[in-house]
Amino acid sequence: MTTLNTTQKTPIVDKGLDDKTIKKLPGPPEFTEELRMRQETDGVLLESYLIYEPEHQATWFKDGKALLGALDFDEKYQPFLERRGDWTYCALAIRHLSQEDAGNYTVVVKNKYGEKANHVRLSMKDENAPDKGGIEPTFFRKPTSRQEGKKLHLECEIEALPRPDIFWSLGDQLLQENEKYSFYRAIQPSNPNIHFVRLTINEPCSADGGNYVVRAVNSIGEKDCTLALNFGGGVESEDNVPARIYEQPLLLQPNPSTLVLEAHIHANPKPKITWLCNGDFVKEDDRKSSRLEARPGETNKWTATLTILRPVKSDGGDYKCSVKNKWGTDFTTFQLG
């Protein structure tokens, strides 16, 4: 079995800056190059370097799902974020490779000035498997929405070979180009197998809310992905509710030896909750525990809590509660100092 990195890499550092200038500039995270893959005896490393100060926090994702991994050799995933000279080394080691490790990997790095994402696709090729002569459609970047005046764009990037056919649907209704909807597609200049596709909704209103599905089909296979849009302004269906945090988070202290971080969530289906502190996943133990409970008397409303018993100084930091279900994601932050 061999690994294939299917994305062509291009350095993205500003060549007009010398090392001393780069070292002193404050600003949001900036990578010296796109993520690259390096083969190791027991797996692969996805790695890059960061410039600028101050200290960074990093979270890794595979196909949009946050990865768990401690700094332990026996773990499946081993993240690195450490100073090396004038730079910060950012990497993810993946051990015990299998076909299931293929996918789109993303690292999101944050500091007090902003955040930056970096992406790479890891493909696994079985040398004994028959060659299909192409690439089954996969979502290199999942659908996102952005407003432009009186237009709303839904955009994503799909890796596929041969060129896929693209279909957009609203629920079960296949969309056609007309005065309301327009389609656009192009290829990525650095990799002709990456297809940029867009659905534009002209003059969107609350009636345009719903689950938009983009489907890519070629001779190798097919794949679809859903983006839920909720425009508000009226009574919305509670059947499919994108996970979102709908109230200001609460920091409670029911007694001197207990702290509770609490977030209120609207979601259907039930969301998955992830707690992080300073960019690292919070591990539950005899002092730290998390819960997700339905709010009594409220439909599709949830309370997520992280309880810290006998808090100490080392518990301080920037906490993040991430919520996710099949229709959407959201997060809120807490600061313990």
Coordinates of C-alpha atoms in Angstrom, one line a residue:
M1 CA 0.0 0.0 0.0
T2 CA 1.3 3.5 -0.9
T3 CA 0.0 6.9 -0.1
L4 CA -0.7 9.5 -2.7
N5 CA -0.8 13.3 -2.1
T6 CA -3.2 14.4 -4.8
T7 CA -2.9 18.2 -4.3
Q8 CA 0.0 20.1 -6.0
K9 CA 1.8 22.2 -3.5
T10 CA 2.8 25.9 -4.0
P11 CA 4.8 27.9 -1.5
I12 CA 2.7 30.7 -0.1
V13 CA 5.2 32.7 2.0
D14 CA 5.8 36.3 1.0
K15 CA 9.2 36.2 -0.7
G16 CA 9.6 40.0 -0.1
L17 CA 10.2 39.5 3.6
D18 CA 13.5 38.5 5.1
D19 CA 13.8 36.3 8.2
K20 CA 14.2 39.2 10.7
T21 CA 11.2 41.0 9.3
I22 CA 9.0 37.9 9.4
K23 CA 10.0 37.1 13.0
K24 CA 9.0 40.6 14.3
L25 CA 5.6 41.0 12.5
P26 CA 2.5 40.6 14.7
G27 CA -0.6 39.3 12.9
P28 CA -2.9 36.4 12.3
P29 CA -1.3 32.9 11.6
E30 CA 0.4 32.5 8.3
F31 CA 1.8 29.3 6.8
T32 CA 5.1 29.2 5.0
E33 CA 3.7 26.7 2.6
E34 CA 0.7 24.5 2.1
L35 CA 0.5 21.2 4.1
R36 CA 2.8 18.6 2.7
M37 CA 3.0 14.8 3.3
R38 CA 6.1 13.0 4.4
Q39 CA 6.3 9.2 4.6
E40 CA 7.6 7.6 7.8
T41 CA 8.2 3.9 8.6
D42 CA 5.0 3.7 10.8
G43 CA 2.8 6.1 9.0
V44 CA 2.8 9.6 7.5
L45 CA 3.4 13.2 8.6
L46 CA 1.2 16.1 7.4
E47 CA 3.3 19.1 8.1
S48 CA 4.0 22.8 7.5
Y49 CA 5.6 25.8 9.3
L50 CA 4.0 29.0 10.7
I51 CA 5.3 32.6 10.8
Y52 CA 4.3 35.5 13.0
E53 CA 3.7 35.8 16.7
P54 CA 2.1 35.3 19.3
E55 CA 1.6 31.7 20.2
H56 CA -0.8 29.6 18.1
Q57 CA -3.5 27.1 18.9
A58 CA -4.2 24.3 16.4
T59 CA -7.2 21.9 15.8
W60 CA -7.0 19.1 13.2
F61 CA -10.0 17.8 11.2
K62 CA -10.6 14.9 8.8
D63 CA -13.5 15.4 6.4
G64 CA -14.8 18.1 8.6
K65 CA -14.7 16.1 11.8
A66 CA -12.4 17.1 14.7
L67 CA -9.7 14.5 15.3
L68 CA -8.8 13.2 18.8
G69 CA -5.2 12.5 19.6
A70 CA -2.9 12.8 22.6
L71 CA 0.9 13.3 22.6
D72 CA 1.4 9.6 23.0
F73 CA 3.2 7.3 20.5
D74 CA 0.5 4.6 20.7
E75 CA -2.3 7.0 19.7
K76 CA -3.6 6.9 16.1
Y77 CA -3.1 10.6 15.7
Q78 CA -0.2 12.6 17.2
P79 CA -0.4 16.4 16.7
F80 CA 2.7 18.7 17.0
L81 CA 2.8 22.4 17.5
E82 CA 6.2 23.6 18.7
R83 CA 8.8 26.3 18.3
R84 CA 11.7 25.4 16.1
G85 CA 14.1 28.4 15.8
D86 CA 12.3 31.4 14.4
W87 CA 9.3 29.3 13.2
T88 CA 6.5 27.2 14.6
Y89 CA 6.3 23.6 13.4
C90 CA 2.7 22.4 12.8
A91 CA 2.2 18.7 12.0
L92 CA 0.0 15.6 12.4
A93 CA 1.4 12.1 12.6
I94 CA -1.0 9.4 11.4
R95 CA 0.0 5.9 12.6
H96 CA -1.0 2.4 11.5
L97 CA -2.2 3.5 8.0
S98 CA -5.3 1.8 6.4
Q99 CA -7.7 2.6 3.5
E100 CA -9.9 4.4 6.0
D101 CA -7.3 7.1 6.5
A102 CA -7.9 8.5 3.1
G103 CA -9.6 11.8 3.1
N104 CA -9.4 15.6 3.3
Y105 CA -7.3 16.8 6.3
T106 CA -7.5 20.4 7.6
V107 CA -5.7 22.2 10.4
V108 CA -7.2 25.4 11.8
V109 CA -4.6 27.6 13.6
K110 CA -5.7 30.6 15.8
N111 CA -4.0 33.3 17.7
K112 CA -5.3 36.6 19.2
Y113 CA -5.2 38.3 15.8
G114 CA -7.2 35.8 13.8
E115 CA -7.1 32.3 12.3
K116 CA -5.9 30.4 9.2
A117 CA -6.7 27.0 7.7
N118 CA -4.5 24.7 5.7
H119 CA -5.6 21.7 3.7
V120 CA -4.3 18.5 2.2
R121 CA -5.9 15.4 0.7
L122 CA -4.5 12.0 1.6
S123 CA -5.3 9.2 -0.8
M124 CA -4.6 5.6 -0.1
K125 CA -3.8 3.3 -3.1
D126 CA -3.9 -0.5 -2.7
E127 CA -1.2 -1.7 -5.1
N128 CA -3.0 -5.1 -5.6
A129 CA -6.4 -3.4 -6.4
P130 CA -7.5 -3.0 -10.0
D131 CA -6.9 0.5 -11.4
K132 CA -10.2 2.2 -12.0
G133 CA -8.4 4.8 -14.1
G134 CA -9.8 7.8 -12.2
I135 CA -10.9 9.4 -9.0
E136 CA -14.2 8.9 -7.3
P137 CA -15.8 12.3 -6.4
T138 CA -14.9 13.5 -2.9
F139 CA -15.5 16.9 -1.3
F140 CA -12.1 18.7 -1.0
R141 CA -13.9 21.7 0.5
K142 CA -17.4 21.2 1.8
P143 CA -20.2 23.6 0.9
T144 CA -20.3 27.0 2.5
S145 CA -22.4 30.1 1.9
R146 CA -21.5 33.8 1.4
Q147 CA -23.6 36.9 0.8
E148 CA -22.8 39.3 -2.1
G149 CA -25.3 42.1 -2.3
K150 CA -28.7 40.6 -3.3
K151 CA -27.1 37.3 -4.1
L152 CA -26.3 34.3 -1.9
H153 CA -23.5 31.9 -3.1
L154 CA -23.2 28.3 -2.1
E155 CA -19.7 27.1 -3.0
C156 CA -17.6 24.0 -2.6
E157 CA -14.6 22.2 -4.2
I158 CA -14.8 18.6 -5.5
E159 CA -12.0 16.3 -6.5
A160 CA -12.9 13.9 -9.3
L161 CA -11.5 12.4 -12.5
P162 CA -13.0 12.2 -15.1
R163 CA -14.9 15.5 -14.9
P164 CA -18.1 15.0 -12.8
D165 CA -21.6 16.0 -13.6
I166 CA -22.9 18.4 -10.9
F167 CA -26.5 18.4 -9.6
W168 CA -28.1 20.8 -7.1
S169 CA -31.2 20.1 -5.2
L170 CA -33.4 21.8 -2.5
G171 CA -34.6 18.8 -0.5
D172 CA -35.9 16.3 -3.1
Q173 CA -36.4 19.0 -5.8
L174 CA -33.8 19.1 -8.5
L175 CA -32.9 22.7 -9.3
Q176 CA -32.7 24.1 -12.8
E177 CA -31.1 27.4 -14.0
N178 CA -33.6 30.2 -14.2
E179 CA -34.0 33.7 -12.8
K180 CA -33.8 32.4 -9.3
Y181 CA -30.9 30.0 -9.6
S182 CA -27.6 30.2 -11.6
F183 CA -24.8 27.7 -11.7
Y184 CA -21.0 28.2 -12.1
R185 CA -18.0 25.8 -12.2
A186 CA -14.3 26.0 -12.9
I187 CA -11.1 24.0 -12.2
Q188 CA -8.3 24.8 -9.8
P189 CA -5.3 26.0 -11.8
S190 CA -2.8 24.0 -9.7
N191 CA -4.8 20.8 -9.9
P192 CA -7.2 20.2 -12.8
N193 CA -8.9 17.4 -10.8
I194 CA -10.2 19.9 -8.3
H195 CA -13.5 21.4 -9.5
F196 CA -14.9 24.6 -8.0
V197 CA -18.7 24.7 -8.2
R198 CA -21.2 27.3 -7.1
L199 CA -25.0 27.8 -6.8
T200 CA -26.2 31.4 -6.7
I201 CA -29.6 32.2 -5.3
N202 CA -30.9 35.6 -6.5
E203 CA -32.7 37.8 -3.9
P204 CA -32.9 35.1 -1.2
C205 CA -35.8 35.2 1.3
S206 CA -37.1 33.1 4.1
A207 CA -39.0 30.8 1.6
D208 CA -35.6 29.8 0.2
G209 CA -34.6 28.1 3.5
G210 CA -34.0 24.4 3.5
N211 CA -31.5 21.7 2.9
Y212 CA -29.4 22.2 -0.3
V213 CA -27.7 19.1 -1.7
V214 CA -24.9 19.1 -4.2
R215 CA -24.2 15.8 -5.9
A216 CA -21.2 15.0 -8.1
V217 CA -21.3 11.9 -10.4
N218 CA -18.7 10.4 -12.7
S219 CA -17.9 7.0 -14.1
I220 CA -16.0 6.0 -11.0
G221 CA -18.7 6.8 -8.4
E222 CA -20.8 9.6 -6.9
K223 CA -20.9 11.6 -3.6
D224 CA -23.3 14.2 -2.2
C225 CA -23.1 16.8 0.6
T226 CA -25.8 18.9 2.3
L227 CA -25.8 22.6 3.4
A228 CA -28.7 23.7 5.6
L229 CA -29.9 27.3 5.2
N230 CA -32.1 29.0 7.8
F231 CA -33.0 32.6 6.9
G232 CA -35.1 33.2 10.1
G233 CA -37.9 35.7 10.0
G234 CA -40.7 33.1 10.5
V235 CA -41.7 29.8 11.9
E236 CA -39.1 27.3 10.8
S237 CA -39.4 23.5 10.6
E238 CA -38.0 21.6 13.6
D239 CA -37.4 18.5 11.5
N240 CA -33.9 19.4 10.4
V241 CA -32.2 22.1 12.5
P242 CA -28.5 23.0 12.0
A243 CA -26.6 23.0 15.3
R244 CA -26.2 26.5 16.7
I245 CA -25.6 28.2 20.0
Y246 CA -28.5 30.6 20.5
E247 CA -27.7 32.3 23.8
Q248 CA -24.7 33.9 25.5
P249 CA -22.6 31.2 27.2
L250 CA -22.7 31.0 31.0
L251 CA -19.8 30.7 33.5
L252 CA -21.3 29.4 36.8
Q253 CA -19.9 28.7 40.2
P254 CA -22.5 26.9 42.3
N255 CA -20.0 26.5 45.1
P256 CA -16.4 27.6 45.8
S257 CA -15.0 24.2 44.6
T258 CA -17.0 23.9 41.4
L259 CA -16.9 25.8 38.0
V260 CA -19.5 25.0 35.3
L261 CA -19.2 26.2 31.6
E262 CA -22.6 26.1 30.1
A263 CA -23.9 26.6 26.5
H264 CA -27.4 26.4 25.1
I265 CA -27.9 24.7 21.8
H266 CA -30.7 24.5 19.2
A267 CA -30.3 21.3 17.0
N268 CA -32.0 18.4 15.4
P269 CA -30.7 15.7 15.3
K270 CA -29.0 15.7 18.6
P271 CA -25.6 17.4 18.3
K272 CA -22.1 16.2 19.1
I273 CA -20.2 18.3 21.5
T274 CA -16.4 18.8 21.7
W275 CA -14.6 20.8 24.4
L276 CA -11.2 22.3 23.9
C277 CA -8.8 24.3 26.1
N278 CA -6.0 26.4 24.4
G279 CA -6.6 24.3 21.3
D280 CA -6.2 20.9 22.9
F281 CA -9.1 18.5 23.5
V282 CA -10.3 18.4 27.2
K283 CA -9.8 15.0 28.6
E284 CA -12.4 13.9 31.1
D285 CA -11.2 12.6 34.5
D286 CA -12.2 12.7 38.1
R287 CA -12.2 16.5 38.1
K288 CA -13.5 17.3 34.6
S289 CA -16.7 16.0 33.1
S290 CA -19.0 17.0 30.2
R291 CA -22.7 16.5 29.8
L292 CA -25.4 17.1 27.1
E293 CA -29.0 17.2 28.3
A294 CA -32.3 18.1 26.6
R295 CA -33.8 21.2 28.0
P296 CA -37.1 20.4 29.8
G297 CA -40.3 21.6 28.0
E298 CA -38.3 22.9 24.9
T299 CA -38.2 21.3 21.5
N300 CA -34.7 20.5 20.1
K301 CA -33.0 22.6 22.8
W302 CA -30.0 21.3 24.6
T303 CA -27.7 22.3 27.5
A304 CA -24.0 21.4 27.2
T305 CA -21.9 21.7 30.3
L306 CA -18.3 21.2 31.3
T307 CA -17.8 20.9 35.0
I308 CA -14.5 21.5 36.7
L309 CA -14.1 20.3 40.3
R310 CA -11.5 21.8 42.7
P311 CA -10.2 24.2 40.0
V312 CA -6.5 25.1 40.1
K313 CA -4.5 27.7 38.3
S314 CA -3.5 25.4 35.5
D315 CA -7.2 25.0 34.5
G316 CA -7.1 28.6 33.2
G317 CA -7.1 29.3 29.5
D318 CA -9.3 29.8 26.5
Y319 CA -12.1 27.2 26.3
K320 CA -14.1 26.4 23.2
C321 CA -17.4 24.5 23.0
S322 CA -17.9 23.1 19.4
V323 CA -21.3 21.8 18.4
K324 CA -22.1 19.8 15.3
N325 CA -24.8 17.8 13.7
K326 CA -25.4 16.6 10.1
W327 CA -26.9 20.0 9.1
G328 CA -24.4 22.5 10.6
T329 CA -21.8 23.5 13.1
D330 CA -21.2 26.3 15.6
F331 CA -19.0 27.2 18.6
T332 CA -18.7 29.5 21.5
T333 CA -15.8 30.5 23.8
F334 CA -15.1 30.9 27.5
Q335 CA -12.1 32.5 29.2
L336 CA -10.9 31.3 32.5
G337 CA -8.1 33.4 33.9

